[in-house]
mmCIF file of C-alpha atoms in Angstrom:
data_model
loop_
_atom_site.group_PDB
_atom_site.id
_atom_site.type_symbol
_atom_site.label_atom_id
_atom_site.label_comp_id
_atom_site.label_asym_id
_atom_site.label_seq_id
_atom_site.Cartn_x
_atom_site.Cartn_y
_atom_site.Cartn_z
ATOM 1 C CA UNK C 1 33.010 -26.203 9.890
ATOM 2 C CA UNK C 2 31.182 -23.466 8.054
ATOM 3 C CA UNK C 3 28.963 -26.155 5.557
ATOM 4 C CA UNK C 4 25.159 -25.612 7.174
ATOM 5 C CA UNK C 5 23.532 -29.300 8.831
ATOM 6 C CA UNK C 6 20.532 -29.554 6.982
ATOM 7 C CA UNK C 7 17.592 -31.335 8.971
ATOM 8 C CA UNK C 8 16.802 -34.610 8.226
ATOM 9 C CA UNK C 9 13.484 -35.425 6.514
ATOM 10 C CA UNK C 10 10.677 -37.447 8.821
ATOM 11 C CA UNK C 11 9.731 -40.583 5.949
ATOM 12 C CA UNK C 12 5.873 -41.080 6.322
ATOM 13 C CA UNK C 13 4.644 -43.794 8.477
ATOM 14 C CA UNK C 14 1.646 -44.486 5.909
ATOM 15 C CA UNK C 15 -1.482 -43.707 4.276
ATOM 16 C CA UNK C 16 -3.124 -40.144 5.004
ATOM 17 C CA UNK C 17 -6.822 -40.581 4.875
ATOM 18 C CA UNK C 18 -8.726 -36.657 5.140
ATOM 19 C CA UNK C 19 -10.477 -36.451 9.115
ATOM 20 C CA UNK C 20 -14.169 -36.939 8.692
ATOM 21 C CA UNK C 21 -16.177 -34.491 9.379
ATOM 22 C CA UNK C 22 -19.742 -34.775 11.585
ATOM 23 C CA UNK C 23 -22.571 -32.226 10.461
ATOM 24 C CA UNK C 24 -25.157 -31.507 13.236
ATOM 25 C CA UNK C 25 -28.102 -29.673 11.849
ATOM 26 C CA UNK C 26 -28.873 -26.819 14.264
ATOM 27 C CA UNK C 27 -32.487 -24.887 15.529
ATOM 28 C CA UNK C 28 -32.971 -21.629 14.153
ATOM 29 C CA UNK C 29 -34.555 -19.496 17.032
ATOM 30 C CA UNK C 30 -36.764 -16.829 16.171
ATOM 31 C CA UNK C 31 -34.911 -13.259 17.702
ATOM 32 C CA UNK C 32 -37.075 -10.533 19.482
ATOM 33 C CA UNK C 33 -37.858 -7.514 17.602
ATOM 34 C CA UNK C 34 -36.541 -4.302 18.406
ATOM 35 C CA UNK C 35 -37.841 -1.485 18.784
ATOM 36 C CA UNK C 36 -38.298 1.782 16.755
ATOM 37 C CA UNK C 37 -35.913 4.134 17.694
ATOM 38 C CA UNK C 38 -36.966 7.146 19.102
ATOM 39 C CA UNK C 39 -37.573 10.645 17.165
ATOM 40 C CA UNK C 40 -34.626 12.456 16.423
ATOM 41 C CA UNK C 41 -34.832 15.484 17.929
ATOM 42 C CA UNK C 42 -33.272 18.864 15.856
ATOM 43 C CA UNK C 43 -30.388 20.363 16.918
ATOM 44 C CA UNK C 44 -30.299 23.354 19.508
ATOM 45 C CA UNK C 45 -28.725 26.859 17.535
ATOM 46 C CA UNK C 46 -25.207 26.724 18.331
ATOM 47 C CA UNK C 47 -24.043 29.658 21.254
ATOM 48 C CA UNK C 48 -20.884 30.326 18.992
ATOM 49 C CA UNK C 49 -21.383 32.505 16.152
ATOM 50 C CA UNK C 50 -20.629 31.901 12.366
ATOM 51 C CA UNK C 51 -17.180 32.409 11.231
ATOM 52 C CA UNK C 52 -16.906 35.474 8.770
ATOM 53 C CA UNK C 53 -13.916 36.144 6.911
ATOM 54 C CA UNK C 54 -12.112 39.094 6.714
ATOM 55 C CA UNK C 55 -9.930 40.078 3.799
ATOM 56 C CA UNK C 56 -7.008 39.496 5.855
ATOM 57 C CA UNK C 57 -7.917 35.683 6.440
ATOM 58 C CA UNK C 58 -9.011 35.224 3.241
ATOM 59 C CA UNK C 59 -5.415 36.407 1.934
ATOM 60 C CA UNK C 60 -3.708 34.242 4.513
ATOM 61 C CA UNK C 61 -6.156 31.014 3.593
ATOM 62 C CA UNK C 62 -5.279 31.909 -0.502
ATOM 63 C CA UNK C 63 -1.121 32.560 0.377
ATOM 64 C CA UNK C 64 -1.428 28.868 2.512
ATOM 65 C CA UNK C 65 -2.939 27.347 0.165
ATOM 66 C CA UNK C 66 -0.450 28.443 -2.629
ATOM 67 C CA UNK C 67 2.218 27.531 -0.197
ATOM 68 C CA UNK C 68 1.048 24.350 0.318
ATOM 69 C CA UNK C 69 0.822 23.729 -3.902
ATOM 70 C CA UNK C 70 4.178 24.909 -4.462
ATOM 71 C CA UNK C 71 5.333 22.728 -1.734
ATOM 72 C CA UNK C 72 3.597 19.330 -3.318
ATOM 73 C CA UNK C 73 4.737 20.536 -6.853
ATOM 74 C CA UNK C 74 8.297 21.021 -5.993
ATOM 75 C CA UNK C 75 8.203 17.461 -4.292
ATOM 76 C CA UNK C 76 6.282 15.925 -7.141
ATOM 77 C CA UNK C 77 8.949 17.286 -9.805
ATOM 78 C CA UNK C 78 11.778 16.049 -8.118
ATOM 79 C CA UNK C 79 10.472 12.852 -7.305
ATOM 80 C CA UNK C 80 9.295 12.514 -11.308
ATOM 81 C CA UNK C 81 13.475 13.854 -12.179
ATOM 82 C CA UNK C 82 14.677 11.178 -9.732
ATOM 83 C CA UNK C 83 13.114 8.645 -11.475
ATOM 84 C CA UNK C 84 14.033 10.218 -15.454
ATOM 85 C CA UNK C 85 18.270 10.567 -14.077
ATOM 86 C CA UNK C 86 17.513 6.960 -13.173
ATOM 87 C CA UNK C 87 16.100 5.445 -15.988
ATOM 88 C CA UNK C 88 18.684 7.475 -17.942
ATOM 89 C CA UNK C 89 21.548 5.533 -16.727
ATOM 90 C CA UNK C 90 20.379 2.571 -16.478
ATOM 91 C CA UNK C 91 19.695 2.781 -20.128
ATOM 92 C CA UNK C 92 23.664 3.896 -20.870
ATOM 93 C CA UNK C 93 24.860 0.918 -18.213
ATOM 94 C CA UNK C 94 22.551 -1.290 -20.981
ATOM 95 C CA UNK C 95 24.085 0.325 -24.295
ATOM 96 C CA UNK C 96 28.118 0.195 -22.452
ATOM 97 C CA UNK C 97 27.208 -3.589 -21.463
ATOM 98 C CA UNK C 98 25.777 -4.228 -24.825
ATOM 99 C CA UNK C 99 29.134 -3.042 -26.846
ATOM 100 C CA UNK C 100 31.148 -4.651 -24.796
ATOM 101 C CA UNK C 101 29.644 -7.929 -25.422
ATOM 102 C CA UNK C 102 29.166 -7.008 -28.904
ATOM 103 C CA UNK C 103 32.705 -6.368 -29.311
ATOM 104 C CA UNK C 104 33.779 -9.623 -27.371
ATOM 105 C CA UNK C 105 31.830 -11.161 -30.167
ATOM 106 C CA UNK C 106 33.428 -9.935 -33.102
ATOM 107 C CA UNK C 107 37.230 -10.657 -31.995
#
């Protein structure tokens, strides 16, 4: 009841030979040129004017920007003691495996 029907194999009916393949040469046609592209023409002054920072902005971009490294630094040093607890026991599951077998062994 629970032993899977496996699908019976199709035997081959007889030789395979590869399909042959026909080459037909082909006409290149000669494209029409293009033309040059027009002059690029230079940018109109902008209407807005040119950001200026304060000392107030600049403090908030330098206190984000801190932010945002402590953030990434926190994440990256957990991440990296993830991985070290890890590998740590995996390393004492090999050394309590290892003695046990070891000590199978020697009775």
């Amino acid at each position: 009841m629970l032993r899977p029907k496996l699908p019976a194999m199709p035997q081959p009916t007889g030789t395979a030979t590869p399909p042959t393949v026909v080459v037909e040469p082909t006409t290149i046609t000669p494209g029409t040129p293009t033309p040059p592209p027009a002059p690029f023409a230079p940018a109109l002054a902008s209407p807005q004017p040119p950001v200026q920072l304060t000392p107030g902005t600049a403090l908030a971009l330098v206190g984000g920007g801190t932010a945002v490294v402590l953030v990434v630094g926190a994440v990256l040093v957990s991440m990296l003691l993830a991985v070290a607890v890890t590998a740590t026991s995996v390393a004492v599951c090999a050394v309590v495996l290892r003695s046990l077998l070891n000590s199978e062994r020697k009775r």
